[in-house]
CSV table of C-alpha atoms in Angstrom, one decimal:
chain,number,residue,atom,x,y,z
A,1,ASN,CA,46.1,89.1,136.0
A,2,LEU,CA,48.8,91.8,136.4
A,3,ASN,CA,50.6,92.8,133.9
A,4,ILE,CA,54.0,95.3,135.0
A,5,LEU,CA,54.7,97.0,131.5
A,6,ILE,CA,58.9,97.8,132.2
A,7,CYS,CA,60.6,100.7,131.4
A,8,ALA,CA,64.3,100.0,131.3
A,9,ASN,CA,66.9,101.0,128.8
A,10,ILE,CA,68.7,97.6,128.8
A,11,LEU,CA,68.0,94.9,126.5
A,12,ASN,CA,66.4,91.4,128.1
A,13,ALA,CA,64.6,93.3,130.8
A,14,ARG,CA,62.0,91.3,131.3
A,15,LYS,CA,64.2,88.0,132.1
A,16,ILE,CA,66.3,89.8,134.3
A,17,LEU,CA,63.4,91.5,136.3
A,18,GLU,CA,62.0,87.6,136.6
A,19,GLU,CA,65.6,86.5,137.3
A,20,LYS,CA,65.3,89.2,140.2
A,21,TYR,CA,62.5,88.4,141.7
A,22,ILE,CA,61.9,84.8,141.3
A,23,ARG,CA,64.1,83.3,143.7
A,24,LEU,CA,62.2,85.5,146.1
A,25,LEU,CA,59.1,83.1,146.2
A,26,SER,CA,57.9,79.8,147.2
A,27,GLN,CA,57.2,77.4,144.2
A,28,GLU,CA,53.5,78.0,144.8
A,29,GLU,CA,54.0,81.6,144.5
A,30,GLN,CA,56.4,81.0,141.5
A,31,ALA,CA,53.5,79.0,139.9
A,32,TYR,CA,51.4,81.4,140.3
A,33,ALA,CA,53.1,83.8,139.5
A,34,ARG,CA,53.7,82.3,135.9
A,35,ARG,CA,49.8,82.0,135.3
A,36,HIS,CA,49.1,85.5,136.3
A,37,LEU,CA,52.2,87.9,136.5
A,38,GLY,CA,52.9,90.0,132.8
A,39,LEU,CA,56.0,91.4,132.4
A,40,VAL,CA,56.4,93.0,129.4
A,41,GLU,CA,59.0,94.9,127.8
A,42,THR,CA,58.9,98.5,126.2
A,43,LEU,CA,61.2,100.7,124.4
A,44,VAL,CA,61.6,104.1,125.7
A,45,ILE,CA,62.2,106.0,123.0
A,46,GLY,CA,61.9,109.5,125.0
A,47,VAL,CA,64.8,111.5,125.8
A,48,ALA,CA,64.6,113.0,129.6
A,49,ILE,CA,67.3,115.2,130.6
A,50,ALA,CA,67.6,117.0,134.4
A,51,PRO,CA,65.3,119.7,134.9
A,52,SER,CA,66.6,123.1,135.5
A,53,GLU,CA,66.1,125.0,138.9
A,54,ALA,CA,63.5,127.1,138.0
A,55,MET,CA,61.7,124.4,136.8
A,56,LEU,CA,61.9,122.6,140.3
A,57,ARG,CA,61.3,125.0,142.3
A,58,GLU,CA,58.4,125.5,140.6
A,59,ASP,CA,57.4,121.9,141.3
A,60,GLU,CA,60.2,119.3,142.5
A,61,LEU,CA,58.5,116.9,140.4
A,62,VAL,CA,58.9,118.2,136.9
A,63,VAL,CA,60.2,116.2,134.0
A,64,PHE,CA,61.3,117.5,131.6
A,65,THR,CA,61.5,115.4,127.8
A,66,ASP,CA,60.6,115.7,125.0
A,67,SER,CA,57.5,114.9,122.8
A,68,TYR,CA,58.1,111.0,121.4
A,69,PRO,CA,54.3,109.7,121.5
A,70,THR,CA,54.7,105.6,121.1
A,71,LEU,CA,55.5,103.4,124.0
A,72,ILE,CA,56.0,100.0,122.3
A,73,ALA,CA,54.9,97.4,123.8
A,74,ASP,CA,55.8,93.1,124.1
A,75,ALA,CA,51.8,92.1,122.6
A,76,ARG,CA,54.1,88.3,124.1
A,77,GLY,CA,54.3,89.8,127.9
A,78,PHE,CA,50.8,90.0,128.6
A,79,ARG,CA,49.0,87.8,130.9
A,80,GLY,CA,45.0,88.1,129.8
A,81,GLU,CA,44.2,90.4,127.4
A,82,ALA,CA,46.2,93.6,126.7
A,83,PRO,CA,45.1,97.0,127.6
A,84,LYS,CA,43.6,99.4,124.4
A,85,LEU,CA,45.7,102.2,125.2
A,86,GLU,CA,46.5,104.9,122.4
A,87,ASN,CA,49.8,105.3,122.8
A,88,VAL,CA,50.8,102.4,122.3
A,89,ARG,CA,52.1,100.3,119.7
A,90,TYR,CA,52.1,96.3,120.3
A,91,VAL,CA,54.8,94.1,118.9
A,92,GLU,CA,55.3,90.8,118.1
A,93,ASP,CA,59.2,90.3,118.3
A,94,ILE,CA,59.9,92.8,121.3
A,95,HIS,CA,63.6,91.8,120.3
A,96,ALA,CA,64.6,92.8,117.2
A,97,GLU,CA,63.0,95.9,118.4
A,98,GLU,CA,64.9,96.0,121.5
A,99,VAL,CA,68.2,95.7,119.4
A,100,ARG,CA,67.2,97.9,116.4
A,101,LYS,CA,66.9,101.0,119.0
A,102,MET,CA,69.8,99.9,120.6
A,103,TYR,CA,72.1,99.4,117.9
A,104,THR,CA,70.3,103.1,116.7
A,105,TYR,CA,69.0,105.6,119.1
A,106,ASN,CA,71.6,104.5,121.6
A,107,MET,CA,74.5,104.3,119.5
A,108,ALA,CA,73.7,107.4,117.9
A,109,HIS,CA,73.8,108.9,121.2
A,110,ALA,CA,77.3,107.0,122.1
A,111,PHE,CA,78.7,108.1,119.0
A,112,LEU,CA,77.8,112.1,118.8
A,113,ALA,CA,79.7,111.6,122.9
A,114,TYR,CA,82.1,110.4,121.6
A,115,LEU,CA,83.3,111.7,118.1
A,116,GLY,CA,81.8,115.3,119.5
A,117,GLY,CA,84.4,114.9,122.7
A,118,ALA,CA,86.9,114.8,120.2
A,119,LYS,CA,85.9,118.2,118.2
A,120,GLY,CA,85.6,119.9,121.6
A,121,HIS,CA,81.7,119.7,122.1
A,122,THR,CA,80.4,119.7,125.2
A,123,LYS,CA,76.3,119.3,124.1
A,124,VAL,CA,74.6,116.4,121.9
A,125,TYR,CA,72.8,119.2,119.8
A,126,GLU,CA,76.5,121.2,118.9
A,127,ALA,CA,78.0,117.5,117.8
A,128,ILE,CA,75.1,116.5,115.6
A,129,THR,CA,75.3,120.1,113.9
A,130,ASP,CA,79.0,119.9,113.3
A,131,PRO,CA,78.6,118.6,109.8
A,132,GLN,CA,82.4,116.5,109.8
A,133,ILE,CA,80.1,114.7,112.8
A,134,LEU,CA,77.0,114.4,111.2
A,135,VAL,CA,78.5,112.6,107.9
A,136,GLN,CA,80.1,110.2,110.0
A,137,LEU,CA,77.2,109.2,112.1
A,138,ARG,CA,75.1,109.0,109.4
A,139,ALA,CA,77.5,106.9,107.8
A,140,ALA,CA,77.9,105.0,111.5
A,141,LEU,CA,73.9,104.6,110.5
A,142,GLU,CA,73.8,103.2,107.6
A,143,GLU,CA,76.5,100.2,108.7
A,144,ALA,CA,74.0,99.4,111.3
A,145,SER,CA,71.2,99.8,109.1
A,146,GLN,CA,72.0,96.9,107.5
A,147,GLY,CA,73.4,94.9,109.6
A,148,LEU,CA,69.9,94.9,111.2
A,149,SER,CA,68.0,94.3,108.1
A,150,ALA,CA,70.1,91.4,107.5
A,151,GLU,CA,69.8,90.1,110.5
A,152,PHE,CA,66.1,91.0,111.7
A,153,GLY,CA,64.2,91.5,108.5
A,154,PHE,CA,63.8,94.8,108.5
A,155,ASP,CA,62.9,96.9,105.4
A,156,GLY,CA,65.7,99.0,104.1
A,157,GLN,CA,63.0,102.2,103.2
A,158,GLU,CA,62.0,101.5,106.8
A,159,MET,CA,65.3,102.1,108.3
A,160,ARG,CA,66.4,104.9,106.5
A,161,ALA,CA,63.1,106.9,108.0
A,162,TYR,CA,63.5,105.2,110.9
A,163,CYS,CA,66.9,106.6,111.1
A,164,GLU,CA,66.2,110.1,109.9
A,165,GLN,CA,63.9,109.6,113.2
A,166,VAL,CA,67.2,109.1,115.2
A,167,ILE,CA,69.1,112.0,113.3
A,168,GLY,CA,66.0,114.4,114.1
A,169,LYS,CA,65.5,113.8,117.4
A,170,PHE,CA,69.2,114.3,118.4
A,171,SER,CA,68.9,117.7,116.8
A,172,ASN,CA,66.1,119.7,119.1
A,173,PRO,CA,68.0,122.4,120.5
A,174,VAL,CA,65.9,122.2,123.2
A,175,LEU,CA,67.3,118.8,125.1
A,176,GLU,CA,71.2,120.3,125.9
A,177,ASP,CA,71.8,117.3,127.2
A,178,THR,CA,75.7,117.3,128.0
A,179,LEU,CA,78.0,114.8,125.5
A,180,VAL,CA,79.8,113.7,129.4
A,181,ARG,CA,76.5,112.7,129.8
A,182,VAL,CA,75.1,110.5,127.2
A,183,GLY,CA,78.6,109.5,127.5
A,184,LYS,CA,79.8,108.3,130.8
A,185,GLY,CA,80.6,104.1,132.0
A,186,VAL,CA,82.7,103.7,128.6
A,187,GLY,CA,84.1,100.8,129.7
A,188,ARG,CA,80.2,99.1,129.8
A,189,LYS,CA,79.3,100.7,126.8
A,190,ILE,CA,82.3,99.2,124.5
A,191,ALA,CA,81.3,96.1,125.6
A,192,ARG,CA,80.1,92.7,123.0
A,193,ASP,CA,76.4,93.4,123.0
A,194,GLU,CA,76.5,97.2,123.9
A,195,ARG,CA,75.4,99.9,121.5
A,196,LEU,CA,78.9,100.2,119.5
A,197,VAL,CA,79.9,96.7,119.4
A,198,GLY,CA,76.9,94.5,119.5
A,199,PRO,CA,75.6,95.9,115.5
A,200,ALA,CA,79.2,95.9,114.3
A,201,LEU,CA,79.5,92.3,115.3
A,202,ILE,CA,75.9,91.9,113.6
A,203,CYS,CA,77.5,93.9,110.6
A,204,ARG,CA,80.4,91.5,110.0
A,205,LYS,CA,78.2,88.5,110.7
A,206,HIS,CA,76.6,89.7,107.6
A,207,GLY,CA,79.7,90.6,105.5
A,208,ILE,CA,79.1,94.3,106.0
A,209,TYR,CA,82.6,96.3,106.7
A,210,PRO,CA,81.8,98.4,110.5
A,211,TYR,CA,84.3,101.0,109.4
A,212,TYR,CA,82.8,104.2,111.6
A,213,LEU,CA,81.7,101.7,114.3
A,214,ALA,CA,84.5,100.5,115.0
A,215,LYS,CA,86.2,104.1,115.2
A,216,ALA,CA,83.5,105.1,117.9
A,217,VAL,CA,84.8,102.3,119.9
A,218,ALA,CA,88.3,103.6,119.1
A,219,TYR,CA,87.4,107.0,119.8
A,220,ALA,CA,85.1,105.5,123.6
A,221,MET,CA,88.4,104.9,124.7
A,222,ARG,CA,89.8,107.9,124.3
A,223,PHE,CA,87.1,109.9,126.0
A,224,ASN,CA,87.9,113.0,128.0
A,225,ASN,CA,85.9,112.3,131.4
A,226,PRO,CA,88.2,112.2,134.1
A,227,GLU,CA,85.4,111.3,136.8
A,228,ASP,CA,84.9,107.9,134.9
A,229,THR,CA,87.0,105.0,136.5
A,230,SER,CA,86.5,102.8,133.4
A,231,LEU,CA,88.6,105.2,131.0
A,232,ALA,CA,91.7,105.1,133.2
A,233,GLN,CA,91.4,100.8,133.3
A,234,ILE,CA,91.1,100.4,129.3
A,235,ALA,CA,94.3,103.4,128.6
A,236,LEU,CA,96.4,101.0,130.9
A,237,LYS,CA,95.3,97.8,129.0
A,238,MET,CA,95.8,99.9,125.4
A,239,GLN,CA,99.7,100.6,126.7
A,240,GLN,CA,100.4,97.4,127.4
A,241,GLY,CA,100.8,94.3,125.3
A,242,ASN,CA,99.3,93.6,122.1
A,243,ARG,CA,97.0,96.4,121.7
A,244,THR,CA,94.4,94.2,119.2
A,245,ASP,CA,94.7,91.3,122.5
A,246,SER,CA,93.7,94.6,124.7
A,247,VAL,CA,90.8,95.1,122.2
A,248,MET,CA,89.3,92.0,122.7
A,249,GLU,CA,89.7,91.7,126.3
A,250,ILE,CA,88.2,95.3,126.5
A,251,CYS,CA,85.4,94.5,124.0
A,252,GLY,CA,85.1,90.8,125.2
A,253,LEU,CA,85.5,89.2,122.2
A,254,ASP,CA,86.4,85.9,120.7
A,255,SER,CA,87.1,85.2,117.5
A,256,GLN,CA,86.5,88.6,116.3
A,257,ARG,CA,90.0,89.8,115.8
A,258,ASP,CA,89.5,91.7,112.3
A,259,PHE,CA,87.3,94.0,114.0
A,260,ALA,CA,89.5,94.6,117.5
A,261,TYR,CA,92.7,95.2,114.9
A,262,LEU,CA,90.3,97.6,112.9
A,263,VAL,CA,89.5,99.6,116.5
A,264,ALA,CA,93.3,99.6,117.1
A,265,ARG,CA,94.0,101.0,114.2
A,266,HIS,CA,91.3,104.1,115.0
A,267,TYR,CA,93.1,103.9,118.3
A,268,LEU,CA,96.4,104.6,116.9
A,269,ARG,CA,95.2,107.4,114.6
A,270,HIS,CA,93.4,109.3,117.2
A,271,ASN,CA,95.8,112.4,117.8
A,272,GLY,CA,93.8,114.3,119.8
A,273,THR,CA,91.1,115.8,117.2
A,274,LEU,CA,88.4,114.2,115.4
A,275,THR,CA,90.0,113.5,111.4
A,276,ASP,CA,88.5,113.4,108.2
A,277,GLU,CA,87.7,110.0,106.7
A,278,ASP,CA,88.0,109.5,102.6
A,279,ALA,CA,84.5,108.6,101.8
A,280,ARG,CA,85.7,107.3,98.1
A,281,LYS,CA,88.5,104.7,99.5
A,282,VAL,CA,85.7,103.8,102.8
A,283,SER,CA,83.7,102.8,100.3
A,284,VAL,CA,86.0,100.7,98.2
A,285,LEU,CA,87.1,98.9,101.2
A,286,LYS,CA,83.8,98.3,102.1
A,287,ALA,CA,82.6,96.8,98.5
A,288,ALA,CA,85.9,94.5,98.8
A,289,PHE,CA,85.1,93.5,102.9
A,290,SER,CA,81.8,92.3,101.1
A,291,GLN,CA,82.9,90.9,97.7
A,292,GLY,CA,85.8,88.7,99.8
A,293,PHE,CA,83.3,87.9,102.4
A,294,HIS,CA,80.5,86.6,100.5
A,295,ASN,CA,83.2,84.8,97.6
A,296,GLU,CA,84.9,82.5,100.3
A,297,LYS,CA,81.5,81.6,101.6
A,298,LYS,CA,79.2,81.2,98.3
A,299,PHE,CA,82.7,79.6,96.6
A,300,ARG,CA,85.3,78.5,99.1
A,301,GLY,CA,88.2,78.8,98.5
A,302,CYS,CA,90.4,81.2,99.9
A,303,ALA,CA,92.3,82.1,97.4
A,304,GLN,CA,90.3,82.2,94.7
A,305,ALA,CA,87.9,84.2,97.1
A,306,ALA,CA,90.0,86.8,97.7
A,307,LEU,CA,91.0,87.0,93.8
A,308,LEU,CA,87.6,87.1,92.7
A,309,ALA,CA,86.5,89.5,95.0
A,310,LEU,CA,90.1,92.2,94.2
A,311,PHE,CA,88.6,91.5,90.1
A,312,ALA,CA,85.3,92.4,91.2
A,313,VAL,CA,86.2,96.0,93.5
A,314,ASN,CA,88.6,97.0,90.0
A,315,GLY,CA,87.0,96.3,87.3
A,316,ASP,CA,89.8,94.2,86.0
A,317,ILE,CA,89.7,89.8,85.4
A,318,ASP,CA,92.9,87.7,84.6
A,319,LYS,CA,91.6,84.4,84.7
A,320,PRO,CA,95.0,82.3,84.5
A,321,LEU,CA,95.7,83.9,87.6
A,322,PHE,CA,92.5,83.1,88.9
A,323,GLN,CA,93.6,79.3,87.6
A,324,ALA,CA,96.9,79.3,88.9
A,325,ALA,CA,96.0,80.3,92.7
A,326,SER,CA,93.5,76.3,92.8
A,327,GLY,CA,95.7,74.7,94.5
A,328,LEU,CA,97.0,77.7,97.4
A,329,SER,CA,93.1,77.8,99.7
A,330,GLY,CA,93.1,76.2,102.9
A,331,GLY,CA,96.9,77.2,103.9
A,332,MET,CA,98.7,75.8,100.3
A,333,ALA,CA,97.3,72.6,99.3
A,334,ILE,CA,94.5,72.1,101.7
A,335,THR,CA,97.4,71.4,104.7
A,336,GLY,CA,97.4,73.8,106.4
A,337,ASP,CA,100.6,74.1,106.8
A,338,GLY,CA,101.7,77.1,104.5
A,339,SER,CA,100.5,80.7,104.5
A,340,CYS,CA,96.8,81.6,104.4
A,341,GLY,CA,94.8,81.6,100.8
A,342,GLY,CA,93.7,85.1,101.3
A,343,TYR,CA,97.5,86.8,101.9
A,344,THR,CA,99.0,84.8,98.7
A,345,ALA,CA,96.4,86.4,96.5
A,346,GLY,CA,96.8,89.3,97.7
A,347,ILE,CA,100.0,89.4,97.2
A,348,LEU,CA,99.5,87.7,94.1
A,349,TYR,CA,97.2,90.4,93.3
A,350,THR,CA,99.2,94.1,94.2
A,351,SER,CA,102.2,92.5,92.2
A,352,LYS,CA,100.6,93.3,89.3
A,353,PHE,CA,100.1,96.1,89.3
A,354,SER,CA,104.1,96.8,90.5
A,355,GLY,CA,106.0,94.0,90.6
A,356,ARG,CA,109.2,92.9,88.1
A,357,ARG,CA,108.3,92.4,84.8
A,358,TYR,CA,109.9,88.9,82.9
A,359,ASP,CA,111.7,90.6,80.1
A,360,GLU,CA,112.7,93.9,81.6
A,361,MET,CA,114.6,91.4,84.6
A,362,LEU,CA,116.1,89.9,81.8
A,363,ALA,CA,117.5,92.8,80.5
A,364,HIS,CA,118.5,95.1,83.7
A,365,GLY,CA,116.9,93.0,87.2
A,366,ASP,CA,113.6,95.9,87.3
A,367,LYS,CA,114.6,95.8,91.0
A,368,GLN,CA,113.1,100.0,91.9
A,369,GLU,CA,109.8,97.4,90.9
A,370,GLN,CA,110.8,93.8,92.1
A,371,TYR,CA,110.6,96.3,95.3
A,372,ASN,CA,107.8,97.8,95.1
A,373,SER,CA,106.3,94.5,95.3
A,374,TYR,CA,108.0,93.5,98.2
A,375,ASP,CA,106.8,96.8,99.9
A,376,MET,CA,103.2,95.7,99.5
A,377,ALA,CA,103.7,92.2,100.7
A,378,GLN,CA,105.5,93.5,104.2
A,379,SER,CA,102.2,95.8,104.1
A,380,LEU,CA,99.9,92.9,104.1
A,381,ASN,CA,102.7,90.8,106.5
A,382,ASP,CA,102.8,93.4,108.6
A,383,ARG,CA,98.3,93.2,109.0
A,384,PHE,CA,98.0,89.6,109.0
A,385,ASN,CA,101.1,89.7,111.7
A,386,ALA,CA,99.3,92.0,114.0
A,387,CYS,CA,95.8,90.8,113.6
A,388,TYR,CA,96.1,87.1,113.7
A,389,GLY,CA,99.9,86.8,115.0
A,390,SER,CA,100.7,84.9,111.8
A,391,VAL,CA,100.4,84.2,108.1
A,392,ILE,CA,100.6,80.7,108.2
A,393,CYS,CA,97.2,79.1,108.1
A,394,ALA,CA,97.4,76.9,111.2
A,395,ASP,CA,98.3,79.4,113.5
A,396,ILE,CA,95.3,82.0,112.1
A,397,HIS,CA,92.2,78.9,112.4
A,398,ARG,CA,94.0,78.6,116.0
A,399,LYS,CA,93.5,82.7,116.7
A,400,ILE,CA,89.7,81.8,115.8
A,401,PHE,CA,88.7,78.3,115.9
A,402,GLY,CA,89.4,78.7,119.8
A,403,GLY,CA,93.1,77.1,119.3
A,404,LYS,CA,92.2,74.6,117.1
A,405,ALA,CA,93.7,74.4,113.4
A,406,TYR,CA,92.1,72.2,111.0
A,407,CYS,CA,94.3,70.2,108.2
A,408,LEU,CA,91.8,70.1,105.4
A,409,ARG,CA,92.8,66.5,103.1
A,410,THR,CA,90.0,64.4,104.5
A,411,LYS,CA,85.6,65.0,104.3
A,412,GLU,CA,85.5,64.2,107.5
A,413,VAL,CA,87.5,67.0,109.8
A,414,ARG,CA,86.4,69.4,106.2
A,415,ASN,CA,82.8,68.3,107.5
A,416,GLN,CA,84.3,69.1,110.9
A,417,PHE,CA,85.7,72.5,109.6
A,418,GLU,CA,82.3,73.9,108.6
A,419,GLU,CA,80.5,73.1,111.5
A,420,ALA,CA,83.2,75.5,113.4
A,421,GLY,CA,81.6,78.1,111.4
A,422,ALA,CA,84.3,78.1,108.7
A,423,HIS,CA,82.1,79.9,105.9
A,424,GLN,CA,80.0,81.9,108.9
A,425,ASP,CA,81.8,84.0,109.7
A,426,LYS,CA,85.7,82.7,110.3
A,427,CYS,CA,87.5,82.5,107.1
A,428,THR,CA,84.9,84.4,105.4
A,429,ALA,CA,86.5,87.0,107.7
A,430,VAL,CA,89.8,86.5,106.6
A,431,VAL,CA,89.3,86.5,103.1
A,432,ALA,CA,87.4,90.1,103.8
A,433,ASN,CA,90.0,91.5,105.3
A,434,SER,CA,93.0,89.8,103.3
A,435,CYS,CA,90.8,92.0,100.1
A,436,VAL,CA,90.8,94.9,102.4
A,437,TRP,CA,94.6,95.0,103.0
A,438,ALA,CA,95.3,94.5,100.0
A,439,MET,CA,93.7,97.9,98.6
A,440,GLU,CA,95.7,99.6,101.1
A,441,ALA,CA,98.5,98.0,100.1
A,442,LEU,CA,97.9,99.5,96.1
A,443,TRP,CA,96.9,102.7,98.0
A,444,GLU,CA,100.3,102.9,99.9
A,445,LYS,CA,102.1,103.1,96.7
A,446,GLY,CA,100.0,105.6,95.2
A,447,LEU,CA,98.4,103.5,93.0
A,448,GLN,CA,95.0,104.1,91.1
A,449,LEU,CA,91.4,102.8,92.6
A,450,PRO,CA,88.5,102.6,90.8
A,451,GLN,CA,85.2,103.9,91.7
A,452,ALA,CA,83.7,102.3,94.2
C-alpha cells in the first residue's frame, strides 16, 4: 500500500486529485490503485509566509512558519492500517473538519484583509489588533460558529474555543503577513462555497442572519489591489443593472437573493473606509430574522409567522391583529396573485406604531400619522422590490423557485411546494427578511426599539 497525505488548502482535495490522475491509468491500473493507493486528506492549519532575504541567504530551503503542532488527517483515507504518528490526529469526518477550518481560519484571514484594507492597514497583525475590526471579526466568527454547529453538530463551547485559537493565531506579530497576499484572488474567494459566502449560506439555511459575513463580501468587492484583475471585472458588474442580480452572478448564487441584496446594501454603504455597526441594532435584526425564519418553518402561514416574530422581538402581542392576518398568507388566500404575506404583515405591524387612528381621523383627518405609515410601507416596498423585483407572491416565487410560481389552493400543489424547499430556506427566508425590513422601517422613523 502507498498512502499519500494531501496537504492542500482547498475543499474536496482527495476528489480533485483522484480525478486528475485516474484518467491517466489503464482499467487494470485503476483497479490496482483503488485497492492499494490511499489518498488522505489533511488540514493544514499552520501559517507559512515568505522568509526574509537574510534567511534565504543562510538556507535557500528555509520555511518560515508558526508552531501549530497538529496535522488533522482522514482516518478513512488510508489503505491498510493508519501509521501511529505523534503529531497527527485522525478524524472520521474530514469533510466537517475541512469546512470548519475553511469557514473560520480562512474566513477570518479574508475578513481581516478586506476590512483591514478599508482602514488603511497593510499587515494582518495590524488589522486584528485594531479594536474596530476585531469586534466585527468576532461577530463574523460567531455567525460562522452558529452555522457550523447547526450544520455539523459541533459543540457550542468547543466552537468558541476554536475561534479563540483563530484569533490567537493571527495575533502573532512575528508572522508579518500582508493583507494584499491574503486578500488576493477576490473573485475566487467570494465564490459560492468559498470562505465568506459558504459560511453565510450555511447560516441562512439554519435561520441565522449573516450580517457581518455579508459585509466582508461587500468589502472584498471594493478591496484595493491593482494587480487583482478580478476586481476590475467585479466593479464593472456592480456598476451595471440591478446590484442584487450582479452579486448573484459574481458569487454564483441561485435562490439566495436576500443574501445578495444584503451584500449589495453593504456595498452601497461602503464610503472608502470602515463603517461602525450598532451592535444592539444588529442583534435585534438577527433576532427578527431567526424568529421569522423558524416561525414560518414550524407554523406555516407567512403573514402570521412574521407577526409572531415581530411580537416576540418587540415584546408585544396583538391577538386580534394576529387573527385578522390569517387570510393574507400565500399571496392572499393562498392564491399567489396578491401581495406576499410577509410584506403585508410588515405594513400592518409598522402601522401599529404610527398609523392613522379611528377617532382622530373622524375628528381632523390624522394625516401626519397616515403619511408616517406610508413612509414605512414604502420602505418595505423599496426593499422587496430591490431584493425580489416585486411584492407579489407569485413573482417572488419565480425568483426563488427557479421560475416557477405556486397557487396553493390544492393539496397536490402544496405538496409540490414543500418538495421544492418552500419551508427549508425559501419562503422561510422571505418571511425572515420581511421581519428585518419591518424593524428597519421602524428605526427610520425614530421609533423606540427593545433591548435585543
